[in-house]
Structure formats: C-alpha cells, structure tokens
Coordinates of C-alpha atoms in Angstrom, one line a residue:
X10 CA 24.2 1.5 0.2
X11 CA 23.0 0.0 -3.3
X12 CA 20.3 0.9 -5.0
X13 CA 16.8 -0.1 -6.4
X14 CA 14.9 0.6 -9.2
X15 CA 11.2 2.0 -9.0
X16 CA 9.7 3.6 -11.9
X17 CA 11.9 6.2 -13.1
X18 CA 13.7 6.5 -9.1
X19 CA 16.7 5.1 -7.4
X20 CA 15.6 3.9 -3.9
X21 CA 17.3 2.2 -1.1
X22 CA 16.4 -1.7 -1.0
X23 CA 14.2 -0.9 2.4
X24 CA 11.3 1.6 2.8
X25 CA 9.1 2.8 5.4
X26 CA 5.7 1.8 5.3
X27 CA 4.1 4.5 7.2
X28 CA 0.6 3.0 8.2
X29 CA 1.3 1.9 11.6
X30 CA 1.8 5.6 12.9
X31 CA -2.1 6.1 12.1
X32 CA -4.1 3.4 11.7
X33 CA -4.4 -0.4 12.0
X34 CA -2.7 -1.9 15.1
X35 CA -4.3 -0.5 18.2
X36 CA -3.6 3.0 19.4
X37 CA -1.1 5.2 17.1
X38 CA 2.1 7.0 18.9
X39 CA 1.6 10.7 19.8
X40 CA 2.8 13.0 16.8
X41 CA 6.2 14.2 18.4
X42 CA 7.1 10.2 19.0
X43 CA 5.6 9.6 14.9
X44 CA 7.6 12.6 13.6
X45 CA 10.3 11.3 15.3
X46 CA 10.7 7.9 14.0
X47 CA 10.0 9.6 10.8
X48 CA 13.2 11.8 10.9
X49 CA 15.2 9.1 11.9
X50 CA 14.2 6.8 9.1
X51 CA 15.6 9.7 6.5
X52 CA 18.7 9.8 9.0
X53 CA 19.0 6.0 8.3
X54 CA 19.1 6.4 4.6
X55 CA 15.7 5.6 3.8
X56 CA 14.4 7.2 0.8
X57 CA 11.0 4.9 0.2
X58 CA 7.9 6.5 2.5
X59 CA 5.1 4.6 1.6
X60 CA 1.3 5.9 3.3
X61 CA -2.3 6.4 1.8
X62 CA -5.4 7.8 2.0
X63 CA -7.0 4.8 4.0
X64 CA -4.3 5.1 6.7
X65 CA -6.4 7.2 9.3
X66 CA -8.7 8.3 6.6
X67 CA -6.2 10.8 5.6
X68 CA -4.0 11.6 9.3
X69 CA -1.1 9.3 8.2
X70 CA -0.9 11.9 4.8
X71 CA -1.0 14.8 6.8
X72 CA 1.6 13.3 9.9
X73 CA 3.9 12.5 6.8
X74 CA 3.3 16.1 4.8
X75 CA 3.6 18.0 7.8
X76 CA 7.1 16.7 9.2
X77 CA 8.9 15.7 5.7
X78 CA 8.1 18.4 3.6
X79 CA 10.8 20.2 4.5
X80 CA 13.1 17.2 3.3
X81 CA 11.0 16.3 0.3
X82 CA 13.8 16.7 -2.2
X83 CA 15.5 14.0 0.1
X84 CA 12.8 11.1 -0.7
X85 CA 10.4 9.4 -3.0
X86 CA 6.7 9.3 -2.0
X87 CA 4.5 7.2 -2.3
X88 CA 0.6 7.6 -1.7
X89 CA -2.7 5.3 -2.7
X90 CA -6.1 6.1 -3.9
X91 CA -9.4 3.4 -4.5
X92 CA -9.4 2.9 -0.9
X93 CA -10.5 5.1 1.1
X94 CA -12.6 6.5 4.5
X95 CA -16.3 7.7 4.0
X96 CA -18.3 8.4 6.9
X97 CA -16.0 6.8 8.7
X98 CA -16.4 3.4 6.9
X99 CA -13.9 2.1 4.7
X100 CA -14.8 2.0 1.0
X101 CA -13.4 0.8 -2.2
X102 CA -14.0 2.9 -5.2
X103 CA -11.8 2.9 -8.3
X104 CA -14.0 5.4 -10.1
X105 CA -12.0 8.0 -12.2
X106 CA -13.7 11.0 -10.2
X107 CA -13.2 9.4 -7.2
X108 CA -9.3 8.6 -7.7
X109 CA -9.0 12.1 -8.9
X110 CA -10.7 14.0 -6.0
X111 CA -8.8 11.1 -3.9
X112 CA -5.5 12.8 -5.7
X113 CA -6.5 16.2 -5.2
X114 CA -6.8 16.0 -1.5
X115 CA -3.9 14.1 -1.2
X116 CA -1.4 16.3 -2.6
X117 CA -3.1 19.1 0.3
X118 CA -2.6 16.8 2.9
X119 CA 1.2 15.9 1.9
X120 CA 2.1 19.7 1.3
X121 CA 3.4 18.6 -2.2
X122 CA 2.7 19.7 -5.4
X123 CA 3.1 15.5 -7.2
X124 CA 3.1 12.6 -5.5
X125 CA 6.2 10.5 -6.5
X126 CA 4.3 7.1 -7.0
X127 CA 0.6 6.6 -6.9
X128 CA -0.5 3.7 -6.3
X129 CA -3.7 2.1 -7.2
X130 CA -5.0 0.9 -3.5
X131 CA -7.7 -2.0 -4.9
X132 CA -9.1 -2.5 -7.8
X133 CA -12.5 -2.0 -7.8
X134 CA -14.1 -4.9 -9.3
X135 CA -17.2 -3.1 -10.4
X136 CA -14.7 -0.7 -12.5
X137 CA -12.4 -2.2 -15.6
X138 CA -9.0 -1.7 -14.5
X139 CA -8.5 0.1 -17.5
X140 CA -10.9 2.9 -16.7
X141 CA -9.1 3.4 -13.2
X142 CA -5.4 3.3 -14.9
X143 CA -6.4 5.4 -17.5
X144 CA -7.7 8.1 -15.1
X145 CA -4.0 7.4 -13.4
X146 CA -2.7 8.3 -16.6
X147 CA -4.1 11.4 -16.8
X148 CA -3.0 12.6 -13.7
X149 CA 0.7 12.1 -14.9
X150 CA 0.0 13.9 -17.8
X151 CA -1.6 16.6 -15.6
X152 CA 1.5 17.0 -13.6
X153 CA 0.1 16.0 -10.5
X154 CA 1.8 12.2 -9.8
X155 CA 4.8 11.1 -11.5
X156 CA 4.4 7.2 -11.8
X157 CA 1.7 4.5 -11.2
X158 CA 1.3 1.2 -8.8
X159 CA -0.8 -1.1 -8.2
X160 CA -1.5 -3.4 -4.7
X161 CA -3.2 -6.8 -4.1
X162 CA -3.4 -7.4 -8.2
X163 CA -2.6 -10.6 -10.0
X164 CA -0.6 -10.8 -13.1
X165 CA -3.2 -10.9 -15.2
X166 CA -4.8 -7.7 -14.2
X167 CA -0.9 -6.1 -13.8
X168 CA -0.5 -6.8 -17.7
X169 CA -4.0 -5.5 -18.4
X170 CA -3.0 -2.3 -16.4
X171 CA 0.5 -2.1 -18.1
X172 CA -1.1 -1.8 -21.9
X173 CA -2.8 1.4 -20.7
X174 CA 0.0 2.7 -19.1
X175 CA 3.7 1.7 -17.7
X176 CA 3.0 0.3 -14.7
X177 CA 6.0 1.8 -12.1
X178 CA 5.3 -0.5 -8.8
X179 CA 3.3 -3.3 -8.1
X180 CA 2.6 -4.0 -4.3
X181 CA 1.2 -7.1 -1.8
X182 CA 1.8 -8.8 1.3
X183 CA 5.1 -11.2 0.5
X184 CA 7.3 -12.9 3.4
X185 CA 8.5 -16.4 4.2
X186 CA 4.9 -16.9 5.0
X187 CA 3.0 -15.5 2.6
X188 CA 4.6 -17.0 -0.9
X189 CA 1.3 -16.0 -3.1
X190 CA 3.5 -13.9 -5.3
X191 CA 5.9 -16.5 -6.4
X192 CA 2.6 -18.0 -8.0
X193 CA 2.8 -15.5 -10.9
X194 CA 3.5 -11.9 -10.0
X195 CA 6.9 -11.8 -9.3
X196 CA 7.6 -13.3 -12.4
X197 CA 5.4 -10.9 -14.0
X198 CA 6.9 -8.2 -12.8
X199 CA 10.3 -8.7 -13.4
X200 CA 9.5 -9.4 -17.2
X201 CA 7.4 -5.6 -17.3
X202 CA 10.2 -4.1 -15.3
X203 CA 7.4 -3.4 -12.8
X204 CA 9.1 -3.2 -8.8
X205 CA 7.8 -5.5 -6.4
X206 CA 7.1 -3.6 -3.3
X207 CA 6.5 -6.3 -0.4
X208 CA 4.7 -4.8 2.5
X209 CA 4.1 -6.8 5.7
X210 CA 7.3 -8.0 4.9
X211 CA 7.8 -9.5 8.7
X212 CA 4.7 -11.1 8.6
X213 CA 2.8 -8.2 10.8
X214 CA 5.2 -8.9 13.5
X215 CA 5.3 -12.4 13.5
X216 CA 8.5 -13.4 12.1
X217 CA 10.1 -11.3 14.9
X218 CA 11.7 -11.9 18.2
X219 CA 8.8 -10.8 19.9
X220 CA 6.0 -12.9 21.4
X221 CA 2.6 -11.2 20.4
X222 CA 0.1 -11.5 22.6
X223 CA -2.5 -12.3 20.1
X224 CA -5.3 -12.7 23.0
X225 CA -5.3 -9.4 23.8
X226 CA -4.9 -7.5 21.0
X227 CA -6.3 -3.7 21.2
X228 CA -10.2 -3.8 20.4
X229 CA -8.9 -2.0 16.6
X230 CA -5.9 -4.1 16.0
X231 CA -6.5 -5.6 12.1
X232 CA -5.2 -8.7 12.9
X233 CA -8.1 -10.0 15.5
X234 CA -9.7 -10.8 12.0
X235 CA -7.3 -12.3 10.6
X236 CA -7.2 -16.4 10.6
X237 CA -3.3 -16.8 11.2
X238 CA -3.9 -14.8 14.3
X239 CA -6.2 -16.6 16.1
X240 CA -5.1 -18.3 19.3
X241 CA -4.7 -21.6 18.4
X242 CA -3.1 -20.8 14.5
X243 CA -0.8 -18.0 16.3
X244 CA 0.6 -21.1 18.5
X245 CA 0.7 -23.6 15.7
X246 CA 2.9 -20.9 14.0
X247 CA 5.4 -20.4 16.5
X248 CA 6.5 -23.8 16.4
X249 CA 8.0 -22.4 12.7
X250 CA 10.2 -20.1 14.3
X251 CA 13.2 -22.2 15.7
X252 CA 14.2 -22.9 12.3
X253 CA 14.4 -19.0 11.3
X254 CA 16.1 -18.8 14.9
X255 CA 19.0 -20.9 13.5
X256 CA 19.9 -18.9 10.7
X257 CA 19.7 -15.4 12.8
X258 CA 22.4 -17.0 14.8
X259 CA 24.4 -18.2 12.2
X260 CA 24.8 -14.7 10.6
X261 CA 24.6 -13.2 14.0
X262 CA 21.2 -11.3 13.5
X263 CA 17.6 -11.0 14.4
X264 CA 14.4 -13.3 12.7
X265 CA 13.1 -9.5 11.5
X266 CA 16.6 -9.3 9.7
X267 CA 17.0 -12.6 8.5
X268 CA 13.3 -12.0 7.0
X269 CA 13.9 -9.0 5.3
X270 CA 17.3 -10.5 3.7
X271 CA 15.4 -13.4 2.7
X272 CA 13.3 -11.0 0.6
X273 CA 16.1 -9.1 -0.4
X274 CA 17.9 -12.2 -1.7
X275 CA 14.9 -13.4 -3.5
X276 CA 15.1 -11.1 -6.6
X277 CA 16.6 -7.2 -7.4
X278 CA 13.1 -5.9 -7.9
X279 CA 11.8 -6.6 -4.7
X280 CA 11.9 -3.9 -2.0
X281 CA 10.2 -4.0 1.7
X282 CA 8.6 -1.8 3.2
X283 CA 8.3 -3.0 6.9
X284 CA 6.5 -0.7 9.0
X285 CA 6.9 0.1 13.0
X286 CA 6.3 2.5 15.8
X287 CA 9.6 1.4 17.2
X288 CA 13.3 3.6 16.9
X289 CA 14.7 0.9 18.1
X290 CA 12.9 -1.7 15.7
X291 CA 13.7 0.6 12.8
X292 CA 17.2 0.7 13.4
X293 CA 17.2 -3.3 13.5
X294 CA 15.3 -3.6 10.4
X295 CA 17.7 -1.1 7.8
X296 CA 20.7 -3.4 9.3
X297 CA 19.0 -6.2 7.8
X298 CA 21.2 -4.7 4.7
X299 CA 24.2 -5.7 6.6
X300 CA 23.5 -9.7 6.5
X301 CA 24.3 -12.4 3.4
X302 CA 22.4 -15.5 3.2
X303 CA 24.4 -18.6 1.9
X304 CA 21.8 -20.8 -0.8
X305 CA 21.7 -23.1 1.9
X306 CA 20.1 -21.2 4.5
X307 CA 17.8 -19.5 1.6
X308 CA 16.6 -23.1 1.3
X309 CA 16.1 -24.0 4.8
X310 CA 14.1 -21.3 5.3
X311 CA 11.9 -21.7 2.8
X312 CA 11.6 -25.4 3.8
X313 CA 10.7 -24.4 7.2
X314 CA 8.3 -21.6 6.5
X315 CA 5.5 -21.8 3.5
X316 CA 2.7 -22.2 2.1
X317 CA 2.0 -26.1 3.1
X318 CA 3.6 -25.4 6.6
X319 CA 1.7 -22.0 8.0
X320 CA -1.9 -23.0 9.5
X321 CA -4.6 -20.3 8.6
X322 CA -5.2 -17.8 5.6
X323 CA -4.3 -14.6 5.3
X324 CA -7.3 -13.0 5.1
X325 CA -10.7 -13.8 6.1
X326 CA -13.7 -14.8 3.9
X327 CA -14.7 -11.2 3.5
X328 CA -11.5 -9.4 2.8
X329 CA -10.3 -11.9 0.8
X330 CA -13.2 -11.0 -1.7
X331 CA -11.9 -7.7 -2.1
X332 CA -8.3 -8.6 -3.2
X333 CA -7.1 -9.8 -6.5
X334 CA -3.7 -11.7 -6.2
X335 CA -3.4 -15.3 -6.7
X336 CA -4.1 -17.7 -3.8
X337 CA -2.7 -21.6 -3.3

C-alpha cells in the first residue's frame, strides 16, 4: 500500500471517519458491532481514524479510546474541537478556553496522552481565526496535540490560519458532487503543503449502490435537513448515477469505489475518510485502492456529476451560515 502525507505522518490514502458509530444517521450500532468494525479497519491497513467531540457529544471519543488504545502506536488520530455538545445542544465556540478545556477532555475520553491531529471543527465567526489557531499552537507546544487542521474553511481563512501556525490538515465535504473545493482550496492547499482530508467522500451514501430511502429516514438522521435529500432532489439525483454505473463496470467495481478513486486520482494530497457501520461496506471501500481510472473516464464522470448537474445545496439556509468554504 502507498503512502500519504499529513503533517508530519505517513497515512494510508483511505481513513475511517468514525462519526457514524455515534451520532448523525439514525440509531448507532451496539458497542461490540462498533468495536468491531473498528478492529477490522486496523486489520485492513487503515491508519487514519478520524472522530470529534461533536460525534455523540463525546461517546464516539470514548467508543474509539476504549477499543484502540491498545493499538495506538498502530495509528494516527485525529480529534476536533470548536464544535461541541452543551446541554445537549450543539454549539460553536472557538474560544481559546473553550478549545482547551475541549482538548483536555478529549485526551480522557481517547485514553491518550496527545492527539495526533487536532482539528479546528468551525471557526467561530465571532473569534479571529488567529486567536483560536494560536490557542492550537499552544497546545503543541504543551505537548498535548501534535499537529493542527482545520474543516469547512476557505482559502483565505486556511492562509490566515497557516501564518500563525503550519497548518497540518485542512478538511470539507468533497465528492463528484460536491466540487466546492476545486474553487480555491485544493489549490491552496497543495501550495502550503496542507492535506486535504475529504469527508463524505460518497456523497453520505449517495454515490453508492444502495437505494436510500430518503422518505423514511430515522427521526435524527442529518440528512432530512439537508436540500439534496429531499424527495423530489434525491430522485432528480439518481437519474446521475447510470453514468458512474458505466465506469464501475468497466474497471469491474462498485459506484462507492469508483468515487473514492475518483478522489484519489484527483490530487496526492487528498485523502477520504468515508465513514460506515457496515464490515462488509468497509471492506468494499479500502479496495477502492485496487482500481485505475483511465483520463477518459476521470472526465466522464466529472461531466456527468457536478456542480451544474446535482439539484439542491448542500446545506440548508441555516447551516450553511455556520460554514466558511467557498460556494458556486
């Protein structure tokens, strides 16, 4: 297996986004089902685990602390702060306190003594990026994280961060359907040496082979709010996948594969970090390494499935207020 750069760490090309076993898409599996999927993905040569403080306002930390820490020499980790659960409401605060407090109980919950990459989870608006990087900084210098990242940022704010302090990983939603970052931050990125971490990097199970009933989505399912999910957009949007169909079959693979090779093939400093509940998903998406797309299908994909061609936003009127990346 090749390698990618993050910060000062060699990591396989695909990571684990961990959220899924805690929070977001309905009802989370039972722990033995979580821990295993976990153990498999280090079994599987994955060496990215990517969670948070937001993911179950702080179970998807502890999940991941309490089955890897016996492997933790095995794997990079990655955590977030800024974004968090209060009261059981989720809040933004980029404070430097806050973040390290946020740190603090983090490194409990993980069984860890420094967190491999900490990540910046938003960036509070009401706080200069500059303040909450700087108190980022200190916590290298205390010992307690190793590198920085960023999420949802545009490449404006990503150079801002980067003149306070070397800016390790830079994180957002990127697929064939969400092309925001090849406005400016890929590009940015590559010129800081920054990685791009792409999560959602099958489109929150969209560009799958699975039909998603999007009608019945559990009551706490994220996506009920989110525009390309609706009824209507979620049927306008299948009518896309026939033409990711064609190249699965011409390099005998699955759309999740093909997706995650597109994104592979789209620049060395990009890694995704797909999520799932699923062994048997899991397993499909690391042999996603396995396939080569030609230029030609590169193209065709990209033709078939972009900005001009998917019906809805990403996000909603309100959430989209609390990011920072670029938008067409």
């Amino acid at each position: 297996m090749s390698f990618r750069k993050i910060g000062p760490f060699q990591v396989a090309p695909i990571g684990l986004g961990c959220m899924n076993l805690s929070h977001a898409y309905g009802q989370p599996p039972a722990f033995p089902d979580a821990k295993a999927l976990l153990e498999r993905a280090l079994d599987l040569g994955v060496t990215l685990f990517d969670t948070a403080a937001l993911y179950g306002f702080g179970a998807n930390e502890t999940l991941v602390g309490e089955v890897l820490t016996a492997h933790r020499d095995r794997f990079v980790l990655a955590s977030k702060c800024g974004m968090t659960g209060v009261n059981g409401q989720r809040v933004i605060d980029g404070r430097p306190a806050t973040l390290k407090a946020t740190c603090d109980a983090a490194l409990k919950r993980l069984q860890t003594e420094v967190i491999d990459l900490y990540y910046l989870h938003r960036w509070d608006k009401t706080v200069p990026i500059e303040d909450s990087v700087g108190a980022l900084a200190e916590l290298v210098q205390a010992g307690k994280i190793r590198a920085i990242g960023l999420s949802e940022v545009s490449a404006a704010t990503l150079r801002r961060a980067h003149a306070v302090h070397p800016i390790a990983a830079l994180q957002t939603e990127y697929s064939l359907w969400t092309r925001n970052p090849e406005i400016a931050v890929l590009d940015a990125c590559r010129e800081l040496g920054t990685a791009f971490v792409a999560f959602s990097p099958v489109a929150r199970g969209f560009l799958t082979d699975r039909v998603l009933d999007v009608a019945n989505f559990d009551p706490k399912d994220i996506r009920r709010a989110m525009p390309r999910f609706t009824p209507s957009h979620y049927a306008a949007n299948r009518q896309l996948l026939p033409a990711v169909r064609t190249v699965a079959d011409e390099v005998g693979g699955t759309i999740a594969q093909v997706a995650l090779a597109w994104l592979l093939q789209r620049g060395e400093h990009i890694l995704p970090i797909p999520g799932t509940t699923s062994l048997a998903h899991l397993e499909e998406n690391m042999h996603a390494l396995d396939l080569h797309l030609s230029v030609a299908q590169m193209q065709h994909l990209e033709t078939a499935v972009n900005a001009h061609t998917v019906v809805g936003t990403r996000y909603n009127s309100a959430t989209q207020t609390e990011i920072d990346t670029e938008e067409f």
